CSV table of C-alpha atoms in Angstrom, one decimal:
chain,number,residue,atom,x,y,z
O,627,MET,CA,5.6,8.0,-66.6
O,628,ALA,CA,2.5,6.9,-64.7
O,629,SER,CA,4.5,4.3,-62.7
O,630,CYS,CA,7.1,6.9,-61.8
O,631,THR,CA,4.4,9.2,-60.5
O,632,VAL,CA,2.8,6.5,-58.4
O,633,SER,CA,6.2,5.5,-57.1
O,634,SER,CA,7.0,9.1,-56.2
O,635,LEU,CA,3.7,9.5,-54.4
O,636,TYR,CA,4.2,6.3,-52.5
O,637,GLU,CA,7.8,7.4,-51.4
O,638,HIS,CA,6.5,10.8,-50.4
O,639,SER,CA,3.6,9.3,-48.4
O,640,THR,CA,6.1,6.9,-46.6
O,641,LYS,CA,8.4,9.8,-45.8
O,642,ARG,CA,5.5,11.8,-44.3
O,643,LYS,CA,4.5,8.9,-42.1
O,644,THR,CA,8.1,8.3,-41.0
O,645,ALA,CA,8.4,12.1,-40.3
O,646,ARG,CA,5.3,12.0,-38.1
O,647,ILE,CA,6.6,9.1,-36.1
O,648,ASN,CA,10.0,10.7,-35.7
O,649,THR,CA,8.4,13.9,-34.6
O,650,PHE,CA,6.6,12.1,-31.8
O,651,ASN,CA,9.8,10.3,-30.9
O,652,GLN,CA,11.5,13.7,-30.5
O,653,HIS,CA,9.0,14.5,-27.8
O,654,ASP,CA,8.6,12.8,-24.4
O,655,PHE,CA,6.9,9.7,-25.8
O,656,SER,CA,8.5,6.3,-25.5
O,657,THR,CA,7.9,2.6,-25.8
O,658,ILE,CA,6.5,2.2,-29.3
O,659,CYS,CA,4.4,-0.9,-30.0
O,660,THR,CA,2.1,-1.9,-32.9
O,661,GLN,CA,-1.6,-2.3,-32.2
O,662,LYS,CA,-3.7,-2.9,-35.3
O,663,ASP,CA,-3.3,0.2,-37.5
O,664,HIS,CA,-1.9,2.5,-34.8
O,665,ARG,CA,1.4,3.4,-33.4
O,666,ARG,CA,1.2,3.5,-29.6
O,667,PHE,CA,3.2,5.7,-27.3
O,668,SER,CA,3.4,5.8,-23.5
O,669,ILE,CA,3.1,9.2,-21.9
O,670,PRO,CA,5.4,10.0,-19.0
O,671,ASN,CA,3.7,10.8,-15.6
O,672,HIS,CA,0.5,9.1,-16.9
O,673,PRO,CA,1.1,5.4,-16.1
O,674,LEU,CA,-2.5,4.5,-16.9
O,675,SER,CA,-2.6,6.5,-20.2
O,676,THR,CA,-1.4,6.0,-23.7
O,677,ARG,CA,-1.7,8.1,-26.8
O,678,CYS,CA,-2.0,6.4,-30.2
O,679,LEU,CA,-0.8,7.9,-33.5
O,680,ASN,CA,-2.6,6.7,-36.7
O,681,PRO,CA,0.2,6.7,-39.3
O,682,ILE,CA,-2.5,6.9,-42.1
O,683,THR,CA,-4.4,10.0,-40.9
O,684,GLY,CA,-1.9,11.5,-38.6
O,685,ASN,CA,-4.5,11.8,-35.9
O,686,THR,CA,-3.8,11.0,-32.2
O,687,GLN,CA,-6.1,9.3,-29.9
O,688,PHE,CA,-6.0,9.2,-26.1
O,689,HIS,CA,-6.7,5.9,-24.3
O,690,ARG,CA,-7.1,5.0,-20.6
O,691,GLU,CA,-5.7,1.7,-19.4
O,692,PHE,CA,-7.4,0.0,-16.5
O,693,SER,CA,-5.2,-1.4,-13.7
O,694,LEU,CA,-5.9,-2.6,-10.2
O,695,SER,CA,-2.2,-2.3,-9.1
O,696,PRO,CA,-2.0,-0.1,-6.0
O,697,GLN,CA,1.2,1.4,-7.3
O,698,LYS,CA,-0.4,2.3,-10.6
O,699,ILE,CA,-3.4,3.7,-8.9
O,700,LEU,CA,-1.2,5.9,-6.7
O,701,GLU,CA,0.8,7.1,-9.7
O,702,ALA,CA,-2.4,8.0,-11.6
O,703,SER,CA,-3.9,9.9,-8.7
O,704,PRO,CA,-3.8,13.7,-8.5
O,705,PRO,CA,-0.5,14.9,-7.2
O,706,SER,CA,-2.2,16.6,-4.2
O,707,ILE,CA,-3.5,13.2,-3.1
O,708,GLN,CA,-0.4,11.1,-3.6
O,709,PRO,CA,1.4,12.1,-0.3
O,710,TYR,CA,-1.7,11.0,1.7
O,711,LEU,CA,-1.8,7.7,-0.1
O,712,ARG,CA,1.9,7.2,0.5
O,713,LEU,CA,1.5,8.1,4.2
O,714,ILE,CA,-0.9,5.2,4.7
O,715,ARG,CA,1.3,2.9,2.5
O,716,PHE,CA,-1.5,2.5,-0.1
O,717,ASP,CA,1.1,1.3,-2.6
O,718,LYS,CA,2.3,-1.5,-0.2
O,719,PRO,CA,-0.9,-3.5,0.6
O,720,ILE,CA,1.1,-6.4,2.2
O,721,GLY,CA,0.8,-4.6,5.6
O,722,SER,CA,-3.0,-4.7,5.3
O,723,LEU,CA,-3.0,-8.3,4.3
O,724,LEU,CA,-0.7,-9.3,7.2
O,725,LEU,CA,-3.2,-7.6,9.5
O,726,PHE,CA,-6.2,-9.3,7.8
O,727,TRP,CA,-5.0,-12.9,7.4
O,728,PRO,CA,-4.9,-13.7,11.1
O,729,CYS,CA,-8.5,-12.3,11.4
O,730,SER,CA,-9.7,-14.5,8.6
O,731,TRP,CA,-8.1,-17.6,10.3
O,732,SER,CA,-9.9,-16.7,13.5
O,733,ILE,CA,-13.2,-16.2,11.7
O,734,ALA,CA,-12.8,-19.6,10.0
O,735,MET,CA,-12.0,-21.4,13.2
O,736,ALA,CA,-14.9,-19.8,15.1
O,737,THR,CA,-17.4,-20.6,12.4
O,738,LEU,CA,-19.6,-23.6,13.2
O,739,PRO,CA,-18.5,-26.9,11.6
O,740,GLY,CA,-20.2,-27.5,8.2
O,741,HIS,CA,-20.7,-23.8,7.6
O,742,LEU,CA,-18.7,-21.3,5.5
O,743,PRO,CA,-17.3,-18.2,7.1
O,744,SER,CA,-19.6,-15.1,6.9
O,745,LEU,CA,-18.7,-13.0,3.9
O,746,SER,CA,-20.1,-9.9,5.6
O,747,ILE,CA,-17.8,-10.4,8.7
O,748,LEU,CA,-14.8,-11.1,6.4
O,749,PHE,CA,-15.6,-7.8,4.5
O,750,LEU,CA,-15.9,-5.8,7.7
O,751,PHE,CA,-12.6,-7.1,9.1
O,752,GLY,CA,-10.9,-6.6,5.7
O,753,ALA,CA,-12.0,-3.0,5.6
O,754,GLY,CA,-11.0,-2.5,9.2
O,755,ALA,CA,-7.6,-4.0,8.6
O,756,PHE,CA,-7.0,-1.4,5.8
O,757,MET,CA,-8.2,1.5,8.0
O,758,MET,CA,-6.3,0.5,11.1
O,759,ARG,CA,-3.1,-0.3,9.2
O,760,GLY,CA,-3.3,3.2,7.7
O,761,ALA,CA,-3.9,4.7,11.1
O,762,GLY,CA,-1.0,2.8,12.5
O,763,CYS,CA,1.4,4.0,9.8
O,764,ILE,CA,0.4,7.6,10.4
O,765,ILE,CA,0.9,7.3,14.2
O,766,ASN,CA,4.3,5.5,13.6
O,767,ASP,CA,5.4,8.3,11.2
O,768,MET,CA,4.3,11.0,13.7
O,769,TRP,CA,6.4,9.5,16.4
O,770,ASP,CA,9.4,8.9,14.2
O,771,ARG,CA,9.4,11.8,11.8
O,772,ASP,CA,12.6,13.3,13.2
O,773,PHE,CA,14.3,9.9,13.3
O,774,ASP,CA,13.1,9.0,9.8
O,775,GLN,CA,14.9,12.1,8.3
O,776,LYS,CA,18.2,10.5,9.2
O,777,VAL,CA,17.5,7.1,7.7
O,778,GLU,CA,18.0,6.5,3.9
O,779,ARG,CA,15.0,4.1,3.7
O,780,THR,CA,12.5,6.4,5.4
O,781,LYS,CA,13.7,10.0,4.7
O,782,LEU,CA,11.3,10.4,1.8
O,783,ARG,CA,8.2,9.6,3.8
O,784,PRO,CA,5.7,12.5,3.6
O,785,LEU,CA,6.0,13.6,7.2
O,786,ALA,CA,9.8,13.2,7.4
O,787,SER,CA,10.4,15.0,4.1
O,788,GLY,CA,8.0,17.9,4.9
O,789,GLU,CA,5.7,17.0,2.0
O,790,LEU,CA,2.9,16.9,4.6
O,791,ASN,CA,2.9,18.8,7.8
O,792,PHE,CA,1.9,17.5,11.2
O,793,PHE,CA,-1.7,18.9,11.0
O,794,GLN,CA,-2.3,17.3,7.6
O,795,GLY,CA,-1.1,13.9,9.0
O,796,LEU,CA,-3.3,14.4,12.1
O,797,SER,CA,-6.3,15.2,9.9
O,798,LEU,CA,-5.8,12.0,7.8
O,799,LEU,CA,-5.4,10.0,11.1
O,800,GLY,CA,-8.8,11.4,12.2
O,801,ALA,CA,-10.4,10.3,9.0
O,802,MET,CA,-8.9,6.8,9.2
O,803,LEU,CA,-9.9,6.3,12.8
O,804,SER,CA,-13.4,7.6,12.1
O,805,GLY,CA,-13.7,5.0,9.4
O,806,SER,CA,-12.4,2.3,11.8
O,807,LEU,CA,-14.9,3.5,14.4
O,808,ALA,CA,-17.8,3.3,12.0
O,809,ILE,CA,-16.8,-0.3,11.2
O,810,LEU,CA,-16.3,-1.2,14.9
O,811,LEU,CA,-19.8,0.1,15.8
O,812,MET,CA,-21.3,-2.5,13.5
O,813,LEU,CA,-20.0,-5.3,15.7
O,814,ASN,CA,-21.3,-6.6,19.0
O,815,ASN,CA,-20.7,-4.7,22.3
O,816,TYR,CA,-18.1,-7.1,23.6
O,817,THR,CA,-16.1,-6.7,20.4
O,818,ILE,CA,-16.5,-2.9,20.5
O,819,LEU,CA,-14.9,-2.8,23.9
O,820,LEU,CA,-12.1,-5.2,22.8
O,821,GLY,CA,-11.4,-3.2,19.7
O,822,ALA,CA,-11.3,0.2,21.6
O,823,SER,CA,-8.7,-1.2,23.9
O,824,SER,CA,-6.4,-2.0,21.0
O,825,MET,CA,-5.8,1.8,20.5
O,826,ILE,CA,-3.5,1.7,23.5
O,827,LEU,CA,-1.3,-0.9,21.8
O,828,VAL,CA,-1.3,1.1,18.5
O,829,ILE,CA,0.0,4.2,20.3
O,830,LEU,CA,2.6,2.3,22.4
O,831,TYR,CA,4.1,0.3,19.6
O,832,PRO,CA,6.2,3.1,18.2
O,833,LEU,CA,7.6,3.7,21.7
O,834,ALA,CA,8.6,0.1,22.0
O,835,LYS,CA,10.9,0.6,19.0
O,836,ARG,CA,12.6,3.5,20.8
O,837,TYR,CA,12.8,2.4,24.4
O,838,THR,CA,12.7,-1.4,24.5
O,839,ASN,CA,14.7,-4.3,22.9
O,840,TRP,CA,11.5,-6.1,21.9
O,841,PRO,CA,9.7,-4.2,19.3
O,842,GLN,CA,8.8,-7.3,17.3
O,843,LEU,CA,7.0,-8.8,20.3
O,844,MET,CA,5.0,-5.6,20.8
O,845,LEU,CA,4.2,-5.5,17.1
O,846,GLY,CA,2.9,-9.1,17.3
O,847,VAL,CA,0.7,-8.4,20.2
O,848,THR,CA,-0.7,-5.3,18.5
O,849,LEU,CA,-1.0,-6.5,14.9
O,850,ASN,CA,-2.9,-9.7,15.8
O,851,TRP,CA,-5.5,-8.2,18.2
O,852,GLY,CA,-8.0,-8.7,15.4
O,853,VAL,CA,-7.8,-12.5,16.1
O,854,LEU,CA,-9.5,-11.9,19.4
O,855,MET,CA,-12.0,-9.5,18.0
O,856,ALA,CA,-13.0,-11.8,15.2
O,857,TRP,CA,-13.5,-14.7,17.6
O,858,SER,CA,-15.6,-12.6,20.0
O,859,GLN,CA,-17.7,-11.2,17.1
O,860,ILE,CA,-18.8,-14.8,16.1
O,861,CYS,CA,-18.9,-16.5,19.5
O,862,GLY,CA,-20.0,-13.5,21.6
O,863,SER,CA,-17.0,-13.6,23.9
O,864,LEU,CA,-13.4,-15.0,24.1
O,865,GLY,CA,-12.9,-18.7,24.7
O,866,ALA,CA,-10.0,-21.1,25.3
O,867,GLY,CA,-9.9,-22.0,21.7
O,868,VAL,CA,-8.7,-18.6,20.5
O,869,ILE,CA,-5.7,-18.3,22.9
O,870,PRO,CA,-3.4,-20.8,21.1
O,871,LEU,CA,-4.2,-19.1,17.8
O,872,TYR,CA,-3.5,-15.7,19.2
O,873,PHE,CA,-0.1,-16.7,20.6
O,874,ALA,CA,0.8,-18.6,17.3
O,875,THR,CA,0.1,-15.4,15.3
O,876,VAL,CA,2.2,-13.3,17.7
O,877,LEU,CA,5.1,-15.7,17.1
O,878,TYR,CA,4.4,-15.7,13.3
O,879,THR,CA,4.6,-11.9,13.3
O,880,MET,CA,7.8,-11.9,15.4
O,881,PHE,CA,9.5,-14.2,12.9
O,882,TYR,CA,8.6,-12.3,9.7
O,883,ASP,CA,9.3,-8.9,11.2
O,884,THR,CA,12.7,-10.0,12.4
O,885,ILE,CA,13.5,-11.2,8.9
O,886,TYR,CA,12.3,-7.8,7.5
O,887,SER,CA,14.4,-6.0,10.2
O,888,HIS,CA,17.5,-7.9,9.0
O,889,GLN,CA,16.8,-6.9,5.4
O,890,VAL,CA,16.6,-3.2,6.2
O,891,ALA,CA,19.2,-3.1,9.0
O,892,SER,CA,21.9,-1.8,6.6
O,893,SER,CA,20.0,1.4,6.0
O,894,SER,CA,19.1,2.0,9.7
O,895,THR,CA,21.1,3.2,12.7
O,896,ALA,CA,22.9,1.1,15.3
O,897,SER,CA,19.9,1.0,17.6
O,898,VAL,CA,18.1,-1.3,15.1
O,899,GLY,CA,21.1,-3.6,15.3
O,900,ARG,CA,20.9,-3.6,19.0
O,901,HIS,CA,17.2,-4.7,18.9
O,902,LEU,CA,18.1,-7.5,16.6
O,903,ILE,CA,21.1,-8.7,18.6
O,904,THR,CA,19.0,-8.8,21.8
O,905,TYR,CA,16.1,-10.6,20.1
O,906,MET,CA,18.2,-13.2,18.4
O,907,SER,CA,20.3,-13.9,21.5
């Protein structure tokens, strides 16, 4: 009699635990995994969050998961901020790295033999690369917002889709340029003048895609301007040693941007193909 009672209580307890888990499965939770004494459920729209169900007590616990992934950080950001982060391509840091790497090469080459590159200068140019890349993306999207609406790959960009209006984009551009200016003013006078002149190239690059057959060349000239700035910051002015490096990085950019253009040509209009044909011929 006692054994039957214990068995019945055990079966009843097991059914209750299963019912609790099934109840949570019927909601929006997914991806069940075992962690110690808890059942763990992912919560949609919260990529850095999980809720754990204790099958013994039936209590739920909320956990935050730490991640440095730009995509995860963007997804976990407030919805009102996400369009601004996507406008500066926060979730695609490769653009900032492609802007920063040539600067780091120039810093390393300009540093005196037997010395390590200055970490403070590397940090300033890294932060500047992030700011100016974001500003360049905004300017590009402002010029091309009508064109982007007709291209499958770009029609969901914040300005093209109407998620952000022109004034909001302009406000963010002002913030990014203000941050860039603050960094620029920490450099020497020669480098400040050199950096200020790069804004002409940043504004003209989107036009090169529209009205010339050599947008890759214009991108290379613009994107690698930091090579000259980094050299002048360390040496005080430009020298013959930086010229070959600058031209090499321009060619480097032309090559990888042409490969990228081929990869996205299928989702673009015929004008993209015209640029590629002219360049490759």
